[in-house]
Short mmCIF file of C-alpha atoms and ligand atoms in Angstrom, two decimals:
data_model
loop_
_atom_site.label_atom_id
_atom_site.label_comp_id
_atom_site.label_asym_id
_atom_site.label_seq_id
_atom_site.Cartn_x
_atom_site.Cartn_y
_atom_site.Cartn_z
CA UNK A 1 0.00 0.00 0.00
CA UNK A 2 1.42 3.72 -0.66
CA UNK A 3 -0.13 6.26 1.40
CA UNK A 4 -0.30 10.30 -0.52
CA UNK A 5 -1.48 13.45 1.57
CA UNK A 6 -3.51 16.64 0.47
CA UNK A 7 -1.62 19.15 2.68
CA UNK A 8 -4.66 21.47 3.45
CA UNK A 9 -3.10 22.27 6.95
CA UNK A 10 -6.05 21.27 9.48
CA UNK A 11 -7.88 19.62 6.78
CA UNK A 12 -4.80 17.63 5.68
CA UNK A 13 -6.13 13.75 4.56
CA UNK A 14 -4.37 10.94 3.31
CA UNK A 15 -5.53 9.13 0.19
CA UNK A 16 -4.35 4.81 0.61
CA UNK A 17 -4.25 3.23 -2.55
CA UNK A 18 -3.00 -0.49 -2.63
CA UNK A 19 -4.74 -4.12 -3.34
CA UNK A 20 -7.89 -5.66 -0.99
CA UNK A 21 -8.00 -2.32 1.06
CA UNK A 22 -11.98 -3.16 0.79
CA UNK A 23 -10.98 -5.50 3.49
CA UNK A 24 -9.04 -3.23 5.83
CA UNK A 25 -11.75 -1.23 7.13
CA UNK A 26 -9.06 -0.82 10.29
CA UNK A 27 -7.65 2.30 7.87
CA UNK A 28 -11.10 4.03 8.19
CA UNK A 29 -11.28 4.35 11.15
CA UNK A 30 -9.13 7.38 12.63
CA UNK A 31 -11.91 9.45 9.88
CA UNK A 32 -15.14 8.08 11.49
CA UNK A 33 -15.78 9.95 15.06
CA UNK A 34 -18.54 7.59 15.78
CA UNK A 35 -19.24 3.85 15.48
CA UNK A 36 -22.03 4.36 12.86
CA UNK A 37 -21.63 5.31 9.51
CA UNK A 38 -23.67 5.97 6.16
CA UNK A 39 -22.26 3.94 3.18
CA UNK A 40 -23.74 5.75 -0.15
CA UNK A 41 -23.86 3.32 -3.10
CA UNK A 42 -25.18 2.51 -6.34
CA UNK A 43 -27.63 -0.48 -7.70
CA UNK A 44 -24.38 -1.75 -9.88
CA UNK A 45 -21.79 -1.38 -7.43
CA UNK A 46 -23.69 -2.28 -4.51
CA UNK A 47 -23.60 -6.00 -5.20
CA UNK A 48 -19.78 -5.91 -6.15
CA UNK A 49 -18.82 -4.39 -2.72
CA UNK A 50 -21.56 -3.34 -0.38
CA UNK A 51 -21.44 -6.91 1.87
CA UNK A 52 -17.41 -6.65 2.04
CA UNK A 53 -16.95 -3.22 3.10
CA UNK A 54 -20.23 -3.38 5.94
CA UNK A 55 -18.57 -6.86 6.74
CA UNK A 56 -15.03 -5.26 7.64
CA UNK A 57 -16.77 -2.11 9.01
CA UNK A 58 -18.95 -4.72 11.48
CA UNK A 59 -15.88 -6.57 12.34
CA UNK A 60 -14.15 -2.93 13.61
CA UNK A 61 -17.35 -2.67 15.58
CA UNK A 62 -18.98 0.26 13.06
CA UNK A 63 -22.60 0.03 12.60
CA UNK A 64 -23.45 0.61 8.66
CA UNK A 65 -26.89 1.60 7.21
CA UNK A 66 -26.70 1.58 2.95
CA UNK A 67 -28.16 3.99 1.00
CA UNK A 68 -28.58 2.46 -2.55
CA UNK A 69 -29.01 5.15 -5.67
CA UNK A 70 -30.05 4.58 -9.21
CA UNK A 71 -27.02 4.22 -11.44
CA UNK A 72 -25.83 6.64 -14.23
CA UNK A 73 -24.97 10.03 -14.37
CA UNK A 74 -28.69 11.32 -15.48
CA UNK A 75 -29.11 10.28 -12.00
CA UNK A 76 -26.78 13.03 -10.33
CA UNK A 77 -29.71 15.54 -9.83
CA UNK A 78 -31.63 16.83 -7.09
CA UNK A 79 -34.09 13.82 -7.16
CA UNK A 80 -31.41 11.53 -5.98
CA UNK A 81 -29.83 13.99 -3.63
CA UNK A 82 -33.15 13.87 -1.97
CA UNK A 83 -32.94 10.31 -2.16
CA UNK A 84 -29.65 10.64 0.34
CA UNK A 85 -31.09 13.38 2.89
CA UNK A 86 -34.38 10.83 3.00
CA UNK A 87 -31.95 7.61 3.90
CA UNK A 88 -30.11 9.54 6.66
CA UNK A 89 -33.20 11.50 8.41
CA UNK A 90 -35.45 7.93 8.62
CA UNK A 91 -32.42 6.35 9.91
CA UNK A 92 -31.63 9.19 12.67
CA UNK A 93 -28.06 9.91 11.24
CA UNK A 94 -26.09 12.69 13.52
CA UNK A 95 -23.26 14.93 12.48
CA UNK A 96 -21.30 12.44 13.64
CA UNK A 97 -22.18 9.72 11.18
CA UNK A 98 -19.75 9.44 8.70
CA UNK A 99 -20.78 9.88 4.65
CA UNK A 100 -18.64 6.73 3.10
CA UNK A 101 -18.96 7.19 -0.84
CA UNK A 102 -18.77 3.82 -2.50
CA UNK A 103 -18.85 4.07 -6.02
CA UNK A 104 -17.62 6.33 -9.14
CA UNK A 105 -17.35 10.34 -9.72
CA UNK A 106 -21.37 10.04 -9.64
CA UNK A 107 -21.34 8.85 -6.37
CA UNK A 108 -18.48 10.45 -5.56
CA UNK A 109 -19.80 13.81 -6.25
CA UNK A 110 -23.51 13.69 -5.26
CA UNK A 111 -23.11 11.90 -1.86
CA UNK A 112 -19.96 14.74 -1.37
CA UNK A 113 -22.42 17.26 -1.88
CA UNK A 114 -25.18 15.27 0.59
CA UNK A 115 -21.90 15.25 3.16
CA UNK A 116 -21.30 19.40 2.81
CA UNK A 117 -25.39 20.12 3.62
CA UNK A 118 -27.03 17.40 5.57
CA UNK A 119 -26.50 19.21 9.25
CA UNK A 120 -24.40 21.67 7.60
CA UNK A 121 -21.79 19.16 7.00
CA UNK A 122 -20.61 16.34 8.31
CA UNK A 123 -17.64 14.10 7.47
CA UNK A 124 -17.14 12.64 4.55
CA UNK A 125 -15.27 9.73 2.95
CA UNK A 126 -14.31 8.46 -0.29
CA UNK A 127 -13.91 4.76 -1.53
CA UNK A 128 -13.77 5.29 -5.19
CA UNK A 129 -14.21 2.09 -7.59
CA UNK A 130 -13.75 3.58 -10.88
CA UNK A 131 -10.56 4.48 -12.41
CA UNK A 132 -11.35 8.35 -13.04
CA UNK A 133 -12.88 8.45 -9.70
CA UNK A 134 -9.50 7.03 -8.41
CA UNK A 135 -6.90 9.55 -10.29
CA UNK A 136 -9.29 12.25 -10.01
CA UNK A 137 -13.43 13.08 -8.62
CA UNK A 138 -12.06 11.25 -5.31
CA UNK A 139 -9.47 13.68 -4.44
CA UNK A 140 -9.84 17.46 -3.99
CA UNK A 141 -13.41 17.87 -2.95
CA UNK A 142 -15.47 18.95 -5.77
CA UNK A 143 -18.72 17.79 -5.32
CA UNK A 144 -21.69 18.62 -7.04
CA UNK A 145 -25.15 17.52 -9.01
CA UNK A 146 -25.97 18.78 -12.49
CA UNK A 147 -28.53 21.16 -13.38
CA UNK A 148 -30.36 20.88 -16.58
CA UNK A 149 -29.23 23.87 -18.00
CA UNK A 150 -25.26 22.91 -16.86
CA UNK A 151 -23.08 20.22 -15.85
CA UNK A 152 -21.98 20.32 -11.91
CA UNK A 153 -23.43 23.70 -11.44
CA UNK A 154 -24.92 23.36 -8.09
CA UNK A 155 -22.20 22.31 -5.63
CA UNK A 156 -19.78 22.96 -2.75
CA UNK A 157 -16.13 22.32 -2.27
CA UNK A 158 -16.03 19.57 0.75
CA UNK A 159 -13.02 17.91 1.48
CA UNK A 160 -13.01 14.22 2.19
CA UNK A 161 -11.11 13.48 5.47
CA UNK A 162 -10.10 9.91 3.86
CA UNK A 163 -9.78 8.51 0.16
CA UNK A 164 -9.45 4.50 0.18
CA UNK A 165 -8.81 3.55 -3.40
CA UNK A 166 -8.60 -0.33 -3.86
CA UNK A 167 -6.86 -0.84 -6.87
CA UNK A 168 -8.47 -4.97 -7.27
CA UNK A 169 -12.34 -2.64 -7.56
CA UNK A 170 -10.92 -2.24 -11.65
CA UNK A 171 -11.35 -5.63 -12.21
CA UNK A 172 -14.80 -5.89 -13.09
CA UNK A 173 -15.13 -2.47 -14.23
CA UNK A 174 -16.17 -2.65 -17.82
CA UNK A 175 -13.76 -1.93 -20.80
CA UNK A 176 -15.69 1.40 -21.77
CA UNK A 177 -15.47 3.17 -18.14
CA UNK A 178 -11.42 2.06 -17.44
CA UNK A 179 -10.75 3.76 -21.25
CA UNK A 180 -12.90 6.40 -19.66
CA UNK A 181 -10.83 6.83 -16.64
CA UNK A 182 -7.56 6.97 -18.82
CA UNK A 183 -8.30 10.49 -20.21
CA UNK A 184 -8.02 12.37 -16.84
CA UNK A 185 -4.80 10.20 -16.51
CA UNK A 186 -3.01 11.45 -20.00
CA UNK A 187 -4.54 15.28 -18.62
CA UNK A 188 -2.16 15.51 -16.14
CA UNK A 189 0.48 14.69 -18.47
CA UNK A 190 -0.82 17.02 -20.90
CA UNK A 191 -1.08 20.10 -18.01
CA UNK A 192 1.93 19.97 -16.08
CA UNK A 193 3.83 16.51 -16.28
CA UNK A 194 5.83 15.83 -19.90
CA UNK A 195 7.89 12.59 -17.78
CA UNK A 196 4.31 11.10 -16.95
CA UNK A 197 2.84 11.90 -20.68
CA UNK A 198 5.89 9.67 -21.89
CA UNK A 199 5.38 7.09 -19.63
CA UNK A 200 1.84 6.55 -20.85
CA UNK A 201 3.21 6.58 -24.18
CA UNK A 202 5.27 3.63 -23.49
CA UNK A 203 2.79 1.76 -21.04
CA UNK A 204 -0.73 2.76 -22.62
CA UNK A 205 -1.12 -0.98 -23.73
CA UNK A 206 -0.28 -1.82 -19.94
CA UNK A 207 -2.94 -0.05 -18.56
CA UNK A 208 -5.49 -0.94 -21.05
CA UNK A 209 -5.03 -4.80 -20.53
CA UNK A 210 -5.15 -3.99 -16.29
CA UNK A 211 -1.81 -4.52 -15.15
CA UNK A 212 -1.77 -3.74 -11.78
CA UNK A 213 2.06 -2.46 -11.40
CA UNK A 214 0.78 -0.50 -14.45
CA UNK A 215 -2.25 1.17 -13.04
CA UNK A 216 -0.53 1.43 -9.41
CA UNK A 217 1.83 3.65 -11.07
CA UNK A 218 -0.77 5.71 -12.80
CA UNK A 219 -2.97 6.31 -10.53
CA UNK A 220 -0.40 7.43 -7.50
CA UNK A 221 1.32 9.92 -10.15
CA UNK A 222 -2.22 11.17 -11.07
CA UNK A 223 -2.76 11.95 -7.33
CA UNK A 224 0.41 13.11 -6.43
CA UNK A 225 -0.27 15.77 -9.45
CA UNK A 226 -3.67 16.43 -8.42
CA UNK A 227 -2.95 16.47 -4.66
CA UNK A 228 -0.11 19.15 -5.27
CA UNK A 229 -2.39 21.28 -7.60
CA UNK A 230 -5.33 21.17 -4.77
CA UNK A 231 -2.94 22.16 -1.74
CA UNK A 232 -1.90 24.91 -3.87
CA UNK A 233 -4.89 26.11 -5.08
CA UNK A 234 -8.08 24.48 -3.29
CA UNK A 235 -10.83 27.00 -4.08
CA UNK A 236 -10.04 27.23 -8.18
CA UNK A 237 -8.64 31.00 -7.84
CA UNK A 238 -5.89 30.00 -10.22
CA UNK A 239 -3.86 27.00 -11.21
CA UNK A 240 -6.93 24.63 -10.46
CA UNK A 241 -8.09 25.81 -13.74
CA UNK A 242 -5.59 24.20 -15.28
CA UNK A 243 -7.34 20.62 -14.14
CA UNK A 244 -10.37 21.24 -16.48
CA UNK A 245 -7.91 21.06 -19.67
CA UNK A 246 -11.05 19.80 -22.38
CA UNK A 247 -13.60 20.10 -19.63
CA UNK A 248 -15.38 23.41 -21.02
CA UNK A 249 -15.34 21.86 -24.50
CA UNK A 250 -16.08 18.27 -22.29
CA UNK A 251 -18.99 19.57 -20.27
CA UNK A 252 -20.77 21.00 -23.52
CA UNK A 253 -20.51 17.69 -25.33
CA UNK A 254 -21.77 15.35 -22.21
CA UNK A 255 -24.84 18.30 -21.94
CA UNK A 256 -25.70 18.16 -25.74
CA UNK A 257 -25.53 15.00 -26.79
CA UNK A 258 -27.82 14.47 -23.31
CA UNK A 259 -26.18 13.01 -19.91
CA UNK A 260 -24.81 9.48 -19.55
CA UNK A 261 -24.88 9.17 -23.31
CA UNK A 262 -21.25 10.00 -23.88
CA UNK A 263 -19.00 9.23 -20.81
CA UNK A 264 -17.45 12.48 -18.91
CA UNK A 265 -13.91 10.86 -19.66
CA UNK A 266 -15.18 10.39 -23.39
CA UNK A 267 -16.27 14.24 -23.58
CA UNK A 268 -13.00 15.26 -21.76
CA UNK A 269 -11.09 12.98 -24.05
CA UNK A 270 -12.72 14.26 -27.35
CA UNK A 271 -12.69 18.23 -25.44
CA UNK A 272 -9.03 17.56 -24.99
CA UNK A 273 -8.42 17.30 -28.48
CA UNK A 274 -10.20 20.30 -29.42
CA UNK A 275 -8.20 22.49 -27.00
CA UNK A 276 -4.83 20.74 -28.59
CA UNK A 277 -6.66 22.04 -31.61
CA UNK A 278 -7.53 25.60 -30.47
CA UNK A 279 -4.09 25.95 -29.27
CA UNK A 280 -2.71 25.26 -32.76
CA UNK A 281 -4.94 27.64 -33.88
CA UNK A 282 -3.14 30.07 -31.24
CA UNK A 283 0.34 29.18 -32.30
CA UNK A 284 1.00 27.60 -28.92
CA UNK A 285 1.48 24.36 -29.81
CA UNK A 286 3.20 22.65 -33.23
CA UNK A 287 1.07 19.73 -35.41
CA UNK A 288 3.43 17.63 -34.73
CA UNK A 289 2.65 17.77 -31.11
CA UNK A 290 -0.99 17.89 -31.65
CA UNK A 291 -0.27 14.76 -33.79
CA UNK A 292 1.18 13.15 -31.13
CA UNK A 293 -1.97 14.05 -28.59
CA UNK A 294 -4.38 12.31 -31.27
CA UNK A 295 -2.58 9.13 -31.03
CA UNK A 296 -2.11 8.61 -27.48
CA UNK A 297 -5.97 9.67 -27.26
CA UNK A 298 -6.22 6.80 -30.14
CA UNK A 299 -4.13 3.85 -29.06
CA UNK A 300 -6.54 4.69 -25.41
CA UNK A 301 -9.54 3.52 -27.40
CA UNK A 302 -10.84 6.97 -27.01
CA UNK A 303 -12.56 8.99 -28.89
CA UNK A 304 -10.54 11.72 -30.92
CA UNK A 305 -13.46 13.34 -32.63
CA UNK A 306 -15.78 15.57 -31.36
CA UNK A 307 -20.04 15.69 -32.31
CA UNK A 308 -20.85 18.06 -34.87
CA UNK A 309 -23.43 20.13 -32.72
CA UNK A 310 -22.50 23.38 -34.11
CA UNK A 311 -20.43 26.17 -33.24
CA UNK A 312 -23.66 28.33 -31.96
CA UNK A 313 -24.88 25.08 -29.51
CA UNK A 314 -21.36 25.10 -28.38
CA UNK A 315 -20.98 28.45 -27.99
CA UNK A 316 -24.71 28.98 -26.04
CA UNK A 317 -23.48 25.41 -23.62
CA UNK A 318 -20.34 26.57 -22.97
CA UNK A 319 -21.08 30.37 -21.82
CA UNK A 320 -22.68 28.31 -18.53
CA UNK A 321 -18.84 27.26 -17.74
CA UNK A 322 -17.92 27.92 -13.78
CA UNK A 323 -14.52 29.00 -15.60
CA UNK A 324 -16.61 32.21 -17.57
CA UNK A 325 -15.34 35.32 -15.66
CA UNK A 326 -17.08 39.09 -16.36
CA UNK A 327 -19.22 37.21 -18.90
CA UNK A 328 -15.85 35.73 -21.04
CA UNK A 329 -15.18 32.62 -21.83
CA UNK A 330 -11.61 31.37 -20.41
CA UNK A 331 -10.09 28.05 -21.88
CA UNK A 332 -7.27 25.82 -20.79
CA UNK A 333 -4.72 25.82 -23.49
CA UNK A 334 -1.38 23.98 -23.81
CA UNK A 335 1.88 26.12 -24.23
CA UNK A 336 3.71 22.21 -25.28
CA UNK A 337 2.88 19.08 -24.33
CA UNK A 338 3.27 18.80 -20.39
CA UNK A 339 2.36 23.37 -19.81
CA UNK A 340 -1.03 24.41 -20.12
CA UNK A 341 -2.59 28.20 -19.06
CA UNK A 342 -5.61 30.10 -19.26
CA UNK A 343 -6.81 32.08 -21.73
CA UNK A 344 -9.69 34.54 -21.88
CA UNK A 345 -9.15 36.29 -25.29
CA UNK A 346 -10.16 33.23 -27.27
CA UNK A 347 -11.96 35.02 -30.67
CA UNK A 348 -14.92 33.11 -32.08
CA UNK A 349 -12.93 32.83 -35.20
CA UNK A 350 -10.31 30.92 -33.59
CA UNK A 351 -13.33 28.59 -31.77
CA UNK A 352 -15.10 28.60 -35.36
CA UNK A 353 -12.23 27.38 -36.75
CA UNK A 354 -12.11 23.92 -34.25
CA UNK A 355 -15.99 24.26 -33.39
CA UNK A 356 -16.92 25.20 -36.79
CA UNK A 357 -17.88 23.42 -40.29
CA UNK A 358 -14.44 24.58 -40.99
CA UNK A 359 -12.73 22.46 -38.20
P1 NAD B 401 -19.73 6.73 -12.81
O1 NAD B 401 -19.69 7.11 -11.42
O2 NAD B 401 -21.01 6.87 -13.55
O3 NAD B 401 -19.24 5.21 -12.91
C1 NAD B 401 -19.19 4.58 -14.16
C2 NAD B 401 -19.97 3.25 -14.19
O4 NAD B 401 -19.19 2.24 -13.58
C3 NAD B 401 -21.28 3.29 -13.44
O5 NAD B 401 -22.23 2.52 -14.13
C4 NAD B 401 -20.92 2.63 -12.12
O6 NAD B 401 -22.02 2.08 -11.47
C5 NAD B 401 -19.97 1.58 -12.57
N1 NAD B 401 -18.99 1.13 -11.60
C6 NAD B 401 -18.36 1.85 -10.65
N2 NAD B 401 -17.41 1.11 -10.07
C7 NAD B 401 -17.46 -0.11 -10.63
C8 NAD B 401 -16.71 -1.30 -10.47
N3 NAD B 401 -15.66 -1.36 -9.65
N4 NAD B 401 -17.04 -2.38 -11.21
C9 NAD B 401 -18.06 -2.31 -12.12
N5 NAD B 401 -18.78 -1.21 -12.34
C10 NAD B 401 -18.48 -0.12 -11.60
O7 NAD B 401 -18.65 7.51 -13.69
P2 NAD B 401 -17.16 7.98 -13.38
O8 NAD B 401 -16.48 8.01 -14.68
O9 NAD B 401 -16.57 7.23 -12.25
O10 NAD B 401 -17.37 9.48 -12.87
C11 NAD B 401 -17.88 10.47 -13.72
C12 NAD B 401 -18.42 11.59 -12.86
O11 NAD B 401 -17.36 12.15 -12.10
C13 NAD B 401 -19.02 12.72 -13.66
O12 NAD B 401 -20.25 13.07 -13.08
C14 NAD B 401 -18.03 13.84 -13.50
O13 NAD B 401 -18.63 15.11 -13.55
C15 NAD B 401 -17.45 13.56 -12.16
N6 NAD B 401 -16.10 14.11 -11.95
C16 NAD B 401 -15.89 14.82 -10.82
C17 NAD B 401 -14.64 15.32 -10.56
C18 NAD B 401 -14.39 16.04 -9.27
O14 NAD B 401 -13.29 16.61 -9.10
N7 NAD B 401 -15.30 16.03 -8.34
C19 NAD B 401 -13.59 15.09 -11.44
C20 NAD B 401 -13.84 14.36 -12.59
C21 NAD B 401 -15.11 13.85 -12.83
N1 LIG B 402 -11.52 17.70 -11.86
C1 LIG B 402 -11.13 19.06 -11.77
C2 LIG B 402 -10.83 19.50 -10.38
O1 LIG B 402 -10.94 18.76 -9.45
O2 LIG B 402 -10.51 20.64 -10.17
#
């Protein structure tokens, strides 16, 4: 097991990743201030994990009551929220009780956002069984449900005081979500880690077929980047930014083309390409690096083309961004592969010209 901090002074948590931590329910513990504790779930995962992590917790002497949510990410709405705040009134839960998220960013995020209100907050922890909720949603405390008219745009940021990622939960994920997961890996690469982007270049085909030395590696140097990022900049005043690299593009594509439909890592993976693209347009970055984007996006199984929705639906879906400041439109651009910044004076010729029938 390898054990990673978020330094957020008093808030500080450590995030265990290692094989059959499901079992070890001793390394929750020190986060749970009482012996009870809410376990938020999902009908898919539930069946896969539910019995062994209530089994360890009952063994440590932790009472567990389940709350068990409809999958899929048209599901991350108030609806379900209510769904959580129902679960932990009926069953008298205190601001004691411990939130334990067991599932992917869906989970992840809507039970973290359950965790900041419910009482005014109580504490929360994360046991994420997908791979992006592993190198990413898990860590950092964005949490959030969608809105209809946005993606995430009714949230809080709430730390978790524990993350408890148990690498052997890939194994049944299926083929789609783990290529999913792989395009917030290669973003870190792409934002601020050229060392990392080559190693996935030479071990792309190790990750894909599950090689657990493989996705060990991956998924501690994804945290280590996004726990660094986070200490730095917890509240998205700056470098945070930098994390949503093909998000804005991302977010507009999972909205239009109508939630759950295309993956979040799909829309990130296809946004990422269009930023590559946009900063091409800029003169930032040379084709031959843009080239090289595409194919590690391609060898990923992921897709490298966006939907053709139109450069006015993108336009009118991306002015909801969080990132829009003063009514402008800021986008995460990359300077070379492994530097990305913000830019705000993005012309809608330059977005016409990746957006548009001209792209
Ligand atoms: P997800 O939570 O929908 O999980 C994907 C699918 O895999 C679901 O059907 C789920 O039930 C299933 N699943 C989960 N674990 C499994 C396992 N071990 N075995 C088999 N099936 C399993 O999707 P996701 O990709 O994990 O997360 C996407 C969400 O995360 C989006 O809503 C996105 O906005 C959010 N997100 C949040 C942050 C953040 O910082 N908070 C960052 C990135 C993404
Ligand atoms: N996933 C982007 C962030 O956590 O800031």
């Amino acid at each position: 097991m390898r054990t990673l901090k978020v330094e957020l002074s008093d808030r500080s948590y450590p995030i265990h990743i290692g094989s059959n931590l499901l079992e070890k329910a001793e390394l929750i513990l020190p986060a749970l201030p009482q012996r009870k504790a809410a376990i938020v779930t999902n009908m898919t995962v539930a069946p896969l994990y539910l019995d062994r992590l209530r089994n360890a917790l009952e063994k440590q002497g932790i009472e567990s009551i389940a709350v068990i949510l409809p999958d899929g990410e048209q599901h991350k709405n108030w609806e379900t929220l209510n769904l959580i705040y129902d679960a932990l009134l009926e069953n008298r839960c205190e601001r004691n009780t411990a939130i334990v998220a067991l599932g992917g960013g869906v989970i992840g995020d809507i039970s973290g956002f359950a965790a900041a209100t419910y009482l005014r907050g109580v504490p929360f922890i994360q046991i994420p069984t997908t791979l992006l909720a592993q190198v990413d949603s898990s860590v950092g405390g964005k949490t959030a449900i969608n809105h209809p008219l946005g993606k995430n745009m009714i949230g809080a940021f709430y730390q978790p005081r524990l993350v408890l990622t148990d690498i052997d939960t890939l194994n049944t994920l299926p083929e789609r979500e783990l290529k999913a997961g792989i395009a917030e890996v290669i973003k870190y690469g792409l934002i601020r880690d050229l060392p990392f982007f080559v190693w996935l270049e030479e071990n792309i085909d190790k990750l894909k077929a599950r090689d657990p030395e493989a996705l060990g590696y991956a998924i501690s140097r994804s945290c280590e980047n996004k726990a660094e990022v986070v200490a730095r900049d917890e509240k998205e005043t700056g470098e945070r930014a930098l994390l949503n690299l093909g998000h804005t593009f991302g977010h507009a594509i999972e909205n239009a083309m109508g939630y759950g439909n295309w993956l979040h890592g799909e829309a990130v993976a296809a946004g990422t390409i269009l930023a590559a693209r946009l900063s091409r347009v800029l003169g930032m970055l040379s084709e031959d690096d843009v080239k090289r984007i595409v194919s590690l996006f391609e060898r990923a199984g992921l897709p490298v083309q966006a939907p053709e929705i139109g450069l006015e639906r993108y336009l009118q879906l991306m002015e909801l961004d969080k990132k829009v400041e003063e009514g402008k439109m800021r986008f995460v651009v990359l300077d070379a592969i492994g530097r990305a910044c913000v830019r705000s004076d993005i012309s809608r010729e330059a977005l016409s010209k990746v957006l548009g029938s001209d792209a």
